[in-house]
């Protein structure tokens, strides 16, 4: 088989067996397109000719183009995953990317909102349909720590009113159940009373737009920015900031990293551990402001 045919088979595997989203598939394709283009420029046109020196040269060329350490790590991961697949299917003898390191990326802590900022954001005026919808969206975002695609993908049937929980389909189409609190419960009930004035026939989506159909990711992003501006929060709000705030506030109160991992739907605990740095930042700020020995 040709390189192109093997890649097509690999993408089919990611979509059908690994159940990756269209966004993740697109990222793999961009990374591997760059790798294959580099290989062709150097007359390396088959998998068996690609050794670790070739992969190192690819990483170096991408680094010279100005790609960040994080982007290079992602590209290397894509190449490793591809060769793991090729080796399993006897299309390659070894994985040349296995021992190739990428430049370290500086660790950036996710930006979060303080409790006072969240109170200001969520207490905006209005009881019309769009105000009720926006309030329910933000209460559920922050109350459950959802991803944007998880929220817009919710159907009415995903709410368990008795248990006060939502059934969420996350990355890799993995399902998890997340509880929500009183504020989100009240906001959802108010929204559902208004939803009937907008909904089109047989629409199952929990959150809908003005046209009565499922709300889009971009619409939610725009509404959050608008509400943050109206409430004078002082930041350019994006949906993931509410998820980050949820995680750091839960961890700050409970110190239960495993529980936060389950609530967020992280496959690996290492992904969740970044929020321990946020917790330490909070402790350090409290120490600096309160401890007599912290002031010079």
XYZ file of C-alpha atoms in Angstrom:
296
model
C 0.000 0.000 0.000
C 1.042 3.615 -0.565
C 1.696 6.210 2.132
C -1.584 7.939 1.215
C -3.577 4.696 1.467
C -2.003 3.850 4.833
C -2.850 7.310 6.144
C -6.443 6.974 4.995
C -6.686 3.629 6.802
C -5.164 5.227 9.926
C -7.714 8.074 9.931
C -10.547 5.566 9.533
C -9.176 3.706 12.573
C -9.073 6.921 14.642
C -12.641 7.777 13.703
C -14.322 4.369 13.918
C -12.347 2.556 16.630
C -10.836 5.332 18.746
C -13.952 7.455 18.179
C -12.026 10.703 17.931
C -13.954 13.893 17.245
C -13.762 15.764 13.947
C -11.577 18.420 15.631
C -9.067 15.814 16.848
C -9.014 14.133 13.441
C -8.349 17.476 11.766
C -5.431 18.088 14.152
C -3.918 14.667 13.318
C -4.283 15.383 9.611
C -2.553 18.765 9.892
C 0.340 17.268 11.853
C 0.826 14.303 9.543
C 0.410 16.390 6.388
C 3.367 18.460 7.589
C 5.387 15.308 8.342
C 4.653 13.649 4.987
C 5.371 16.901 3.093
C 8.751 17.162 4.846
C 9.500 13.512 4.015
C 8.696 13.993 0.330
C 10.914 17.089 0.170
C 13.785 14.871 1.334
C 12.864 12.001 -1.033
C 11.773 9.735 1.824
C 8.679 8.137 0.358
C 8.097 4.962 2.378
C 7.762 4.096 6.060
C 10.818 1.823 6.179
C 13.103 4.730 5.171
C 11.967 6.899 8.077
C 14.387 6.470 10.976
C 14.876 8.464 14.168
C 17.325 10.851 12.456
C 14.663 11.666 9.896
C 12.108 12.393 12.633
C 14.641 14.557 14.503
C 15.287 16.500 11.306
C 11.530 17.028 10.917
C 11.220 18.373 14.479
C 14.221 20.674 13.932
C 12.729 22.038 10.697
C 9.404 22.752 12.405
C 11.212 24.402 15.304
C 13.052 26.690 12.858
C 9.670 27.699 11.448
C 8.763 29.053 14.857
C 6.481 26.309 16.182
C 6.184 26.293 19.955
C 7.295 23.427 22.170
C 3.651 22.525 22.758
C 2.938 22.321 19.015
C 6.044 20.209 18.436
C 5.021 17.852 21.238
C 1.630 17.429 19.603
C 3.154 16.766 16.172
C 5.531 14.175 17.608
C 2.649 12.514 19.413
C 0.750 12.282 16.126
C 3.736 10.678 14.392
C 4.219 8.208 17.274
C 0.555 7.227 17.211
C 0.713 6.712 13.442
C 3.760 4.440 13.653
C 2.259 2.460 16.537
C -0.661 1.761 14.220
C 1.624 0.887 11.296
C 3.682 -1.515 13.442
C 0.568 -3.299 14.716
C -0.571 -3.835 11.130
C 2.909 -4.941 9.911
C 3.243 -1.858 7.728
C 6.378 -0.676 9.556
C 9.060 -2.514 11.509
C 9.641 0.023 14.284
C 8.546 3.405 15.610
C 11.269 5.965 14.772
C 9.552 8.695 16.807
C 9.543 6.690 20.031
C 12.745 8.093 21.512
C 12.738 11.533 19.910
C 12.212 14.330 22.452
C 10.473 17.618 21.714
C 11.574 20.958 23.160
C 9.930 21.507 26.509
C 6.957 23.834 26.450
C 6.583 26.350 29.280
C 3.722 25.248 31.485
C 0.896 27.746 31.394
C -1.645 27.680 34.168
C -5.257 27.975 32.997
C -6.894 31.324 33.686
C -9.708 31.203 36.218
C -12.340 33.501 37.669
C -12.526 34.406 41.321
C -15.682 33.716 43.302
C -16.575 37.432 43.354
C -16.110 37.675 39.580
C -18.385 34.680 39.084
C -21.052 36.185 41.327
C -20.951 39.372 39.276
C -21.050 37.460 36.004
C -23.957 35.198 36.901
C -26.171 37.823 38.509
C -27.099 39.725 35.360
C -30.626 41.170 35.060
C -33.461 40.005 32.823
C -36.035 37.219 32.699
C -36.692 37.054 28.964
C -35.985 33.851 27.020
C -32.402 34.706 26.032
C -31.472 35.929 29.505
C -32.849 32.733 31.068
C -31.007 30.624 28.501
C -27.684 32.429 28.985
C -28.009 32.163 32.777
C -28.735 28.425 32.573
C -25.795 27.908 30.198
C -23.350 29.637 32.534
C -24.704 28.018 35.689
C -24.365 24.582 34.089
C -20.924 25.386 32.677
C -19.607 26.450 36.048
C -21.764 24.067 38.089
C -20.614 20.962 36.182
C -17.262 21.944 34.683
C -18.383 21.009 31.181
C -16.522 21.370 27.910
C -18.179 23.584 25.299
C -19.048 20.684 22.968
C -20.443 18.719 25.923
C -22.801 21.546 26.813
C -24.069 22.244 23.296
C -24.516 18.494 22.760
C -26.901 18.092 25.714
C -30.447 16.918 25.033
C -33.476 17.335 27.289
C -33.308 13.610 28.066
C -29.786 14.019 29.500
C -31.114 15.779 32.603
C -32.021 13.691 35.637
C -34.166 16.077 37.669
C -34.502 13.727 40.613
C -30.764 13.145 40.986
C -29.910 16.691 39.845
C -27.353 15.448 37.352
C -26.560 15.557 33.634
C -25.362 12.716 31.444
C -22.493 14.016 29.335
C -20.741 12.583 26.272
C -17.096 13.665 26.489
C -13.906 13.017 24.550
C -13.701 9.636 22.852
C -17.507 9.517 23.213
C -17.075 8.467 26.825
C -20.134 9.064 28.951
C -20.093 10.389 32.494
C -22.715 11.656 34.945
C -22.072 14.989 36.661
C -24.156 16.437 39.535
C -25.255 20.067 39.603
C -26.351 22.356 42.415
C -29.351 24.461 43.420
C -28.449 27.530 41.367
C -28.117 25.499 38.167
C -31.322 23.648 38.976
C -33.285 26.894 39.375
C -31.761 28.388 36.224
C -32.588 25.268 34.179
C -36.214 25.300 35.309
C -36.582 28.969 34.417
C -35.046 28.325 31.006
C -37.297 25.375 30.233
C -40.360 27.535 30.852
C -39.019 29.992 28.259
C -37.676 27.356 25.867
C -41.192 26.533 24.645
C -41.491 30.035 23.168
C -38.501 29.423 20.850
C -38.358 25.706 20.128
C -39.131 24.171 16.758
C -41.047 20.918 16.459
C -39.191 17.775 17.650
C -35.994 19.624 18.658
C -34.288 17.538 21.378
C -31.499 19.971 22.262
C -31.501 21.414 25.770
C -30.116 24.764 24.616
C -31.463 26.325 21.432
C -30.886 29.542 19.506
C -33.373 32.175 18.378
C -34.264 30.037 15.357
C -35.391 27.175 17.604
C -32.555 24.810 16.715
C -29.580 23.501 18.738
C -27.268 26.344 19.710
C -23.813 26.371 18.120
C -20.454 26.523 19.888
C -19.669 29.911 18.349
C -22.989 31.365 19.552
C -22.242 30.310 23.124
C -18.767 31.837 22.932
C -20.194 35.135 21.696
C -22.890 35.226 24.380
C -20.375 34.611 27.178
C -18.121 37.422 25.962
C -21.114 39.759 25.713
C -22.357 38.936 29.228
C -18.873 39.352 30.727
C -18.568 42.773 29.064
C -22.013 43.848 30.257
C -21.250 42.796 33.839
C -17.869 44.503 33.919
C -15.973 41.333 34.769
C -12.868 42.837 33.203
C -11.731 39.833 31.138
C -12.428 38.339 27.738
C -14.422 35.337 28.909
C -14.200 32.032 27.046
C -16.140 28.837 27.892
C -13.155 26.838 29.131
C -12.468 29.502 31.752
C -15.660 28.439 33.549
C -14.496 24.803 33.431
C -11.096 25.802 34.841
C -12.779 27.832 37.582
C -15.017 24.894 38.501
C -12.008 22.564 38.790
C -9.829 24.892 40.837
C -12.656 25.855 43.230
C -13.658 22.219 43.823
C -10.045 21.212 44.436
C -9.465 24.200 46.669
C -12.394 23.175 48.868
C -12.022 19.381 48.830
C -8.366 18.528 48.084
C -9.769 15.461 46.276
C -7.856 15.272 43.002
C -9.429 11.957 41.985
C -12.935 13.357 42.354
C -12.036 16.374 40.225
C -10.595 14.006 37.606
C -13.887 12.093 37.444
C -15.996 15.247 37.332
C -13.943 16.710 34.491
C -13.815 13.448 32.561
C -10.005 13.387 32.330
C -8.596 10.050 31.187
C -5.315 10.632 33.046
C -4.748 12.076 36.498
C -1.720 13.972 35.166
C -4.087 16.173 33.140
C -5.950 17.139 36.306
C -2.800 17.802 38.320
C -2.312 21.226 36.758
C -5.078 22.440 39.080
C -2.925 21.611 42.106
C -0.650 24.441 40.953
C -3.627 26.772 40.979
C -4.438 25.634 44.491
C -0.859 26.357 45.594
C -1.085 29.817 44.068
C -4.141 30.477 46.240
C -2.343 29.208 49.347
C 0.697 31.330 48.555
C -1.403 34.471 48.124
C -3.169 33.827 51.446
C 0.193 33.293 53.147
C 1.661 36.459 51.645
C -1.301 38.563 52.708
C -1.824 37.077 56.171
C 1.394 35.688 57.656
C 3.450 38.176 59.719
C 6.713 36.611 58.528
C 5.837 36.990 54.834
C 6.412 40.757 54.822
C 9.872 42.187 54.688
